[in-house]
mmCIF file of C-alpha atoms in Angstrom:
data_model
loop_
_atom_site.group_PDB
_atom_site.id
_atom_site.type_symbol
_atom_site.label_atom_id
_atom_site.label_comp_id
_atom_site.label_asym_id
_atom_site.label_seq_id
_atom_site.Cartn_x
_atom_site.Cartn_y
_atom_site.Cartn_z
ATOM 1 C CA UNK A 142 109.962 130.573 82.972
ATOM 2 C CA UNK A 143 109.075 130.463 86.634
ATOM 3 C CA UNK A 144 107.596 127.162 87.741
ATOM 4 C CA UNK A 145 104.056 127.086 89.008
ATOM 5 C CA UNK A 146 102.954 124.440 91.419
ATOM 6 C CA UNK A 147 99.951 122.356 92.341
ATOM 7 C CA UNK A 148 99.814 121.033 95.894
ATOM 8 C CA UNK A 149 98.189 117.767 96.831
ATOM 9 C CA UNK A 150 98.321 114.282 98.219
ATOM 10 C CA UNK A 151 99.388 111.479 95.912
ATOM 11 C CA UNK A 152 97.884 108.057 95.394
ATOM 12 C CA UNK A 153 101.240 106.327 94.892
ATOM 13 C CA UNK A 154 102.811 106.067 98.324
ATOM 14 C CA UNK A 155 106.051 108.015 98.417
ATOM 15 C CA UNK A 156 105.753 109.600 94.944
ATOM 16 C CA UNK A 157 103.982 112.833 95.744
ATOM 17 C CA UNK A 158 105.891 115.654 94.025
ATOM 18 C CA UNK A 159 106.418 115.682 90.272
ATOM 19 C CA UNK A 160 108.327 117.853 87.817
ATOM 20 C CA UNK A 161 107.070 118.243 84.231
ATOM 21 C CA UNK A 162 109.526 119.251 81.521
ATOM 22 C CA UNK A 163 109.370 119.965 77.776
ATOM 23 C CA UNK A 164 106.244 120.134 75.654
ATOM 24 C CA UNK A 165 104.249 123.292 75.101
ATOM 25 C CA UNK A 166 102.065 125.116 77.604
ATOM 26 C CA UNK A 167 98.947 123.326 76.344
ATOM 27 C CA UNK A 168 100.434 119.839 76.760
ATOM 28 C CA UNK A 169 101.922 120.598 80.160
ATOM 29 C CA UNK A 170 98.656 122.200 81.255
ATOM 30 C CA UNK A 171 96.648 119.121 80.279
ATOM 31 C CA UNK A 172 99.032 116.861 82.174
ATOM 32 C CA UNK A 173 98.934 119.065 85.249
ATOM 33 C CA UNK A 174 95.131 119.072 85.180
ATOM 34 C CA UNK A 175 95.185 115.262 85.039
ATOM 35 C CA UNK A 176 97.686 115.097 87.905
ATOM 36 C CA UNK A 177 95.673 117.580 89.942
ATOM 37 C CA UNK A 178 92.560 115.428 89.496
ATOM 38 C CA UNK A 179 94.440 112.615 91.254
ATOM 39 C CA UNK A 180 95.805 114.851 94.009
ATOM 40 C CA UNK A 181 99.452 115.085 92.910
ATOM 41 C CA UNK A 182 101.718 118.070 93.493
ATOM 42 C CA UNK A 183 103.478 119.243 90.328
ATOM 43 C CA UNK A 184 105.710 121.944 88.911
ATOM 44 C CA UNK A 185 106.164 122.657 85.187
ATOM 45 C CA UNK A 186 109.391 123.701 83.391
ATOM 46 C CA UNK A 187 110.111 124.475 79.752
ATOM 47 C CA UNK A 188 113.754 123.299 79.822
ATOM 48 C CA UNK A 189 116.197 121.113 81.728
ATOM 49 C CA UNK A 190 118.023 124.257 82.838
ATOM 50 C CA UNK A 191 114.995 125.767 84.578
ATOM 51 C CA UNK A 192 114.336 122.391 86.214
ATOM 52 C CA UNK A 193 117.967 122.224 87.330
ATOM 53 C CA UNK A 194 117.729 125.750 88.760
ATOM 54 C CA UNK A 195 114.742 124.639 90.834
ATOM 55 C CA UNK A 196 116.592 121.558 92.090
ATOM 56 C CA UNK A 197 119.634 123.665 92.921
ATOM 57 C CA UNK A 198 117.487 125.983 95.017
ATOM 58 C CA UNK A 199 116.513 123.072 97.237
ATOM 59 C CA UNK A 200 113.276 121.862 95.671
ATOM 60 C CA UNK A 201 112.893 118.084 95.637
ATOM 61 C CA UNK A 202 110.819 115.960 93.270
ATOM 62 C CA UNK A 203 110.071 112.245 93.485
ATOM 63 C CA UNK A 204 109.723 111.657 89.757
ATOM 64 C CA UNK A 205 109.877 113.412 86.410
ATOM 65 C CA UNK A 206 107.377 113.536 83.553
ATOM 66 C CA UNK A 207 108.984 114.362 80.188
ATOM 67 C CA UNK A 208 106.722 115.419 77.318
ATOM 68 C CA UNK A 209 108.056 113.951 74.055
ATOM 69 C CA UNK A 210 106.618 115.615 70.965
ATOM 70 C CA UNK A 211 107.785 116.577 67.487
ATOM 71 C CA UNK A 212 110.196 119.080 69.046
ATOM 72 C CA UNK A 213 112.028 116.276 70.888
ATOM 73 C CA UNK A 214 115.701 115.802 70.081
ATOM 74 C CA UNK A 215 118.353 113.280 71.207
ATOM 75 C CA UNK A 216 120.198 116.189 72.796
ATOM 76 C CA UNK A 217 117.280 116.797 75.135
ATOM 77 C CA UNK A 218 117.515 113.243 76.372
ATOM 78 C CA UNK A 219 121.278 113.487 76.886
ATOM 79 C CA UNK A 220 120.884 116.695 78.885
ATOM 80 C CA UNK A 221 118.059 115.259 80.937
ATOM 81 C CA UNK A 222 119.952 112.093 81.845
ATOM 82 C CA UNK A 223 123.142 113.937 82.707
ATOM 83 C CA UNK A 224 121.526 116.535 84.967
ATOM 84 C CA UNK A 225 118.564 114.797 86.594
ATOM 85 C CA UNK A 226 118.606 111.418 88.315
ATOM 86 C CA UNK A 227 114.942 110.686 88.882
ATOM 87 C CA UNK A 228 112.485 107.992 87.805
ATOM 88 C CA UNK A 229 111.021 109.183 84.501
ATOM 89 C CA UNK A 230 107.617 108.852 82.890
ATOM 90 C CA UNK A 231 107.808 109.765 79.196
ATOM 91 C CA UNK A 232 104.486 110.896 77.730
ATOM 92 C CA UNK A 233 104.740 110.603 73.945
ATOM 93 C CA UNK A 234 102.362 112.609 71.762
ATOM 94 C CA UNK A 235 100.407 110.663 69.143
ATOM 95 C CA UNK A 236 102.137 112.497 66.297
ATOM 96 C CA UNK A 237 105.553 111.399 67.592
ATOM 97 C CA UNK A 238 105.072 107.722 68.464
ATOM 98 C CA UNK A 239 108.242 106.779 66.586
ATOM 99 C CA UNK A 240 110.200 108.440 69.402
ATOM 100 C CA UNK A 241 109.542 105.471 71.687
ATOM 101 C CA UNK A 242 112.049 103.421 69.694
ATOM 102 C CA UNK A 243 114.826 105.982 70.286
ATOM 103 C CA UNK A 244 115.128 105.118 73.972
ATOM 104 C CA UNK A 245 117.659 102.291 74.053
ATOM 105 C CA UNK A 246 117.462 99.369 76.489
ATOM 106 C CA UNK A 247 120.332 100.655 78.612
ATOM 107 C CA UNK A 248 118.669 103.986 79.301
ATOM 108 C CA UNK A 249 115.340 102.310 80.034
ATOM 109 C CA UNK A 250 116.928 99.932 82.548
ATOM 110 C CA UNK A 251 119.266 102.515 84.055
ATOM 111 C CA UNK A 252 116.838 105.381 84.431
ATOM 112 C CA UNK A 253 113.681 103.467 85.403
ATOM 113 C CA UNK A 254 111.499 104.745 82.569
ATOM 114 C CA UNK A 255 107.803 104.212 82.050
ATOM 115 C CA UNK A 256 105.880 105.258 78.933
ATOM 116 C CA UNK A 257 102.393 106.586 78.221
ATOM 117 C CA UNK A 258 100.757 107.952 75.066
ATOM 118 C CA UNK A 259 99.029 111.339 75.109
ATOM 119 C CA UNK A 260 96.300 112.200 75.742
ATOM 120 C CA UNK A 261 96.489 110.413 79.095
ATOM 121 C CA UNK A 262 94.007 110.740 81.935
ATOM 122 C CA UNK A 263 94.683 111.003 85.632
ATOM 123 C CA UNK A 264 93.901 107.358 86.397
ATOM 124 C CA UNK A 265 96.473 106.100 83.895
ATOM 125 C CA UNK A 266 99.073 108.588 85.125
ATOM 126 C CA UNK A 267 98.550 107.348 88.683
ATOM 127 C CA UNK A 268 98.953 103.741 87.534
ATOM 128 C CA UNK A 269 102.176 104.511 85.617
ATOM 129 C CA UNK A 270 103.571 106.342 88.635
ATOM 130 C CA UNK A 271 102.782 103.355 90.852
ATOM 131 C CA UNK A 272 104.863 101.241 88.467
ATOM 132 C CA UNK A 273 107.739 103.714 88.685
ATOM 133 C CA UNK A 274 107.531 103.652 92.464
ATOM 134 C CA UNK A 275 107.585 99.847 92.598
ATOM 135 C CA UNK A 276 110.569 99.663 90.256
ATOM 136 C CA UNK A 277 112.465 102.298 92.205
ATOM 137 C CA UNK A 278 112.089 100.150 95.322
ATOM 138 C CA UNK A 279 113.073 96.960 93.531
ATOM 139 C CA UNK A 280 109.655 95.403 93.929
ATOM 140 C CA UNK A 281 107.234 93.901 91.474
ATOM 141 C CA UNK A 282 104.321 95.908 90.177
ATOM 142 C CA UNK A 283 101.775 96.665 92.917
ATOM 143 C CA UNK A 284 99.000 94.120 93.284
ATOM 144 C CA UNK A 285 95.894 94.727 91.219
ATOM 145 C CA UNK A 286 93.045 96.039 93.345
ATOM 146 C CA UNK A 287 90.055 93.729 93.327
ATOM 147 C CA UNK A 288 86.795 94.988 91.900
ATOM 148 C CA UNK A 289 83.917 95.674 94.265
ATOM 149 C CA UNK A 290 80.482 94.440 93.217
ATOM 150 C CA UNK A 291 77.101 94.976 94.846
ATOM 151 C CA UNK A 292 73.885 94.353 92.933
ATOM 152 C CA UNK A 293 73.951 96.387 89.738
ATOM 153 C CA UNK A 294 77.019 98.376 90.854
ATOM 154 C CA UNK A 295 80.445 97.252 89.684
ATOM 155 C CA UNK A 296 83.466 99.281 90.830
ATOM 156 C CA UNK A 297 86.471 98.575 88.616
ATOM 157 C CA UNK A 298 89.043 99.820 91.075
ATOM 158 C CA UNK A 299 92.139 99.571 88.903
ATOM 159 C CA UNK A 300 90.553 101.602 86.095
ATOM 160 C CA UNK A 301 88.633 103.860 88.552
ATOM 161 C CA UNK A 302 85.410 103.188 86.655
ATOM 162 C CA UNK A 303 81.882 102.373 87.849
ATOM 163 C CA UNK A 304 79.440 100.253 85.852
ATOM 164 C CA UNK A 305 75.746 100.442 86.704
ATOM 165 C CA UNK A 306 73.677 97.684 85.078
ATOM 166 C CA UNK A 307 76.702 97.110 82.827
ATOM 167 C CA UNK A 308 76.850 100.727 81.624
ATOM 168 C CA UNK A 309 79.812 102.928 82.501
ATOM 169 C CA UNK A 310 78.948 106.002 84.561
ATOM 170 C CA UNK A 311 81.505 108.775 84.292
ATOM 171 C CA UNK A 312 82.642 109.974 87.704
ATOM 172 C CA UNK A 313 85.336 112.461 88.546
ATOM 173 C CA UNK A 314 88.221 110.904 90.547
ATOM 174 C CA UNK A 315 87.039 112.200 93.916
ATOM 175 C CA UNK A 316 83.444 111.277 93.131
ATOM 176 C CA UNK A 317 84.666 107.730 92.488
ATOM 177 C CA UNK A 318 86.450 107.708 95.850
ATOM 178 C CA UNK A 319 83.351 108.987 97.651
ATOM 179 C CA UNK A 320 81.158 106.310 96.029
ATOM 180 C CA UNK A 321 83.671 103.575 96.822
ATOM 181 C CA UNK A 322 83.928 104.666 100.460
ATOM 182 C CA UNK A 323 80.124 104.593 100.799
ATOM 183 C CA UNK A 324 79.822 101.093 99.351
ATOM 184 C CA UNK A 325 82.772 99.813 101.374
ATOM 185 C CA UNK A 326 80.901 100.977 104.482
ATOM 186 C CA UNK A 327 77.436 99.828 103.410
ATOM 187 C CA UNK A 328 75.042 100.012 106.363
ATOM 188 C CA UNK A 329 77.454 102.003 108.533
ATOM 189 C CA UNK A 330 77.431 105.659 109.483
ATOM 190 C CA UNK A 331 80.653 107.169 108.172
ATOM 191 C CA UNK A 332 81.654 110.563 109.482
ATOM 192 C CA UNK A 333 82.397 113.564 107.348
ATOM 193 C CA UNK A 334 85.867 113.911 108.858
ATOM 194 C CA UNK A 335 86.684 110.292 108.008
ATOM 195 C CA UNK A 336 85.645 110.720 104.376
ATOM 196 C CA UNK A 337 87.461 114.039 104.051
ATOM 197 C CA UNK A 338 90.631 112.516 105.506
ATOM 198 C CA UNK A 339 90.642 109.966 102.680
ATOM 199 C CA UNK A 340 89.942 112.552 99.978
ATOM 200 C CA UNK A 341 92.040 115.570 100.864
ATOM 201 C CA UNK A 342 95.522 116.338 102.129
ATOM 202 C CA UNK A 343 94.321 118.818 104.757
ATOM 203 C CA UNK A 344 91.279 119.217 107.023
ATOM 204 C CA UNK A 345 88.310 120.835 105.344
ATOM 205 C CA UNK A 346 87.585 124.430 106.259
ATOM 206 C CA UNK A 347 84.784 124.909 108.788
ATOM 207 C CA UNK A 348 81.514 125.114 106.909
ATOM 208 C CA UNK A 349 83.021 123.719 103.702
ATOM 209 C CA UNK A 350 80.441 122.213 101.339
ATOM 210 C CA UNK A 351 82.920 120.484 99.018
ATOM 211 C CA UNK A 352 82.118 117.003 100.332
ATOM 212 C CA UNK A 353 78.376 117.686 100.100
ATOM 213 C CA UNK A 354 78.793 118.638 96.446
ATOM 214 C CA UNK A 355 80.652 115.381 95.722
ATOM 215 C CA UNK A 356 78.005 113.329 97.551
ATOM 216 C CA UNK A 357 75.174 115.079 95.699
ATOM 217 C CA UNK A 358 76.800 114.336 92.353
ATOM 218 C CA UNK A 359 77.399 110.695 93.298
ATOM 219 C CA UNK A 360 73.776 110.322 94.427
ATOM 220 C CA UNK A 361 72.542 111.742 91.107
ATOM 221 C CA UNK A 362 74.980 110.027 88.737
ATOM 222 C CA UNK A 363 74.611 106.566 90.308
ATOM 223 C CA UNK A 364 70.858 106.974 90.938
ATOM 224 C CA UNK A 365 71.274 105.957 94.587
ATOM 225 C CA UNK A 366 67.642 105.307 95.408
ATOM 226 C CA UNK A 367 65.092 102.528 95.951
ATOM 227 C CA UNK A 368 65.085 101.630 92.256
ATOM 228 C CA UNK A 369 68.711 100.512 92.712
ATOM 229 C CA UNK A 370 68.072 98.818 96.044
ATOM 230 C CA UNK A 371 69.826 101.419 98.190
ATOM 231 C CA UNK A 372 69.160 104.639 100.016
ATOM 232 C CA UNK A 373 71.777 107.272 100.826
ATOM 233 C CA UNK A 374 70.996 108.973 104.121
ATOM 234 C CA UNK A 375 72.458 112.247 105.357
ATOM 235 C CA UNK A 376 73.100 112.068 109.102
ATOM 236 C CA UNK A 377 73.074 115.773 109.873
ATOM 237 C CA UNK A 378 76.051 116.972 111.853
ATOM 238 C CA UNK A 379 77.694 113.538 111.546
ATOM 239 C CA UNK A 380 78.081 112.173 108.039
ATOM 240 C CA UNK A 381 76.410 109.717 105.662
ATOM 241 C CA UNK A 382 74.999 106.202 105.624
ATOM 242 C CA UNK A 383 74.343 104.063 102.555
ATOM 243 C CA UNK A 384 71.599 101.550 103.340
ATOM 244 C CA UNK A 385 70.756 98.391 101.383
ATOM 245 C CA UNK A 386 66.981 98.076 100.847
ATOM 246 C CA UNK A 387 66.881 94.831 98.884
ATOM 247 C CA UNK A 388 69.100 91.757 98.481
ATOM 248 C CA UNK A 389 71.932 91.262 97.793
ATOM 249 C CA UNK A 390 72.953 92.521 101.221
ATOM 250 C CA UNK A 391 76.592 91.573 100.817
ATOM 251 C CA UNK A 392 79.369 93.173 98.815
ATOM 252 C CA UNK A 393 81.679 90.797 96.990
ATOM 253 C CA UNK A 394 85.024 91.154 95.282
ATOM 254 C CA UNK A 395 85.477 90.241 91.670
#
């Protein structure tokens, strides 16, 4: 099987390129979609040998995601550990949860393993990869990001969730980032290029409307209007400005 790749910018510091191994096409595809939603680069392999061939050709990966399902065998783990020396995130399918107990303490400590249970979304994958990164560097887990609260809007930054009047509003990962950037810069004009630099790994193409689409969805989903005490202004040719119409005029952390 020839590996296919997603290209992107990671949210975990130096972990930016990931290899996925084992599992079926459906499971690997779901994981890659979740990784892509968070901006990670990834390549998928159906065996340790095809992964090893990629490494031997000069490809480099910062971490490995191993899909553990009913087809998992102790031999797979032996082969993986002997051929690949990378931090490992094991994603265990719900019908194979008993597999978690087969990873002994020595292998967990020696190979810097983190676990997650499928199905797993992009936000949780990013969090688990941050833990792997911190362990690889001999540090404690990264500090928990403080929530951001303004009026009826509550941004739960660690979970990448927004509550409006206490009700969760489902945003896509980049929509969440756009909304957070706007509220972090409440009252200020923030340029398109500045927002795009925080969202994407490369400059937007001239005339691109991707950012406008994200902003439109954020405006609609969060009901950014007078009824919520704010107004989202488009500064044509420049960027955007989120204006507070009513108190509270200050953002606080929670």
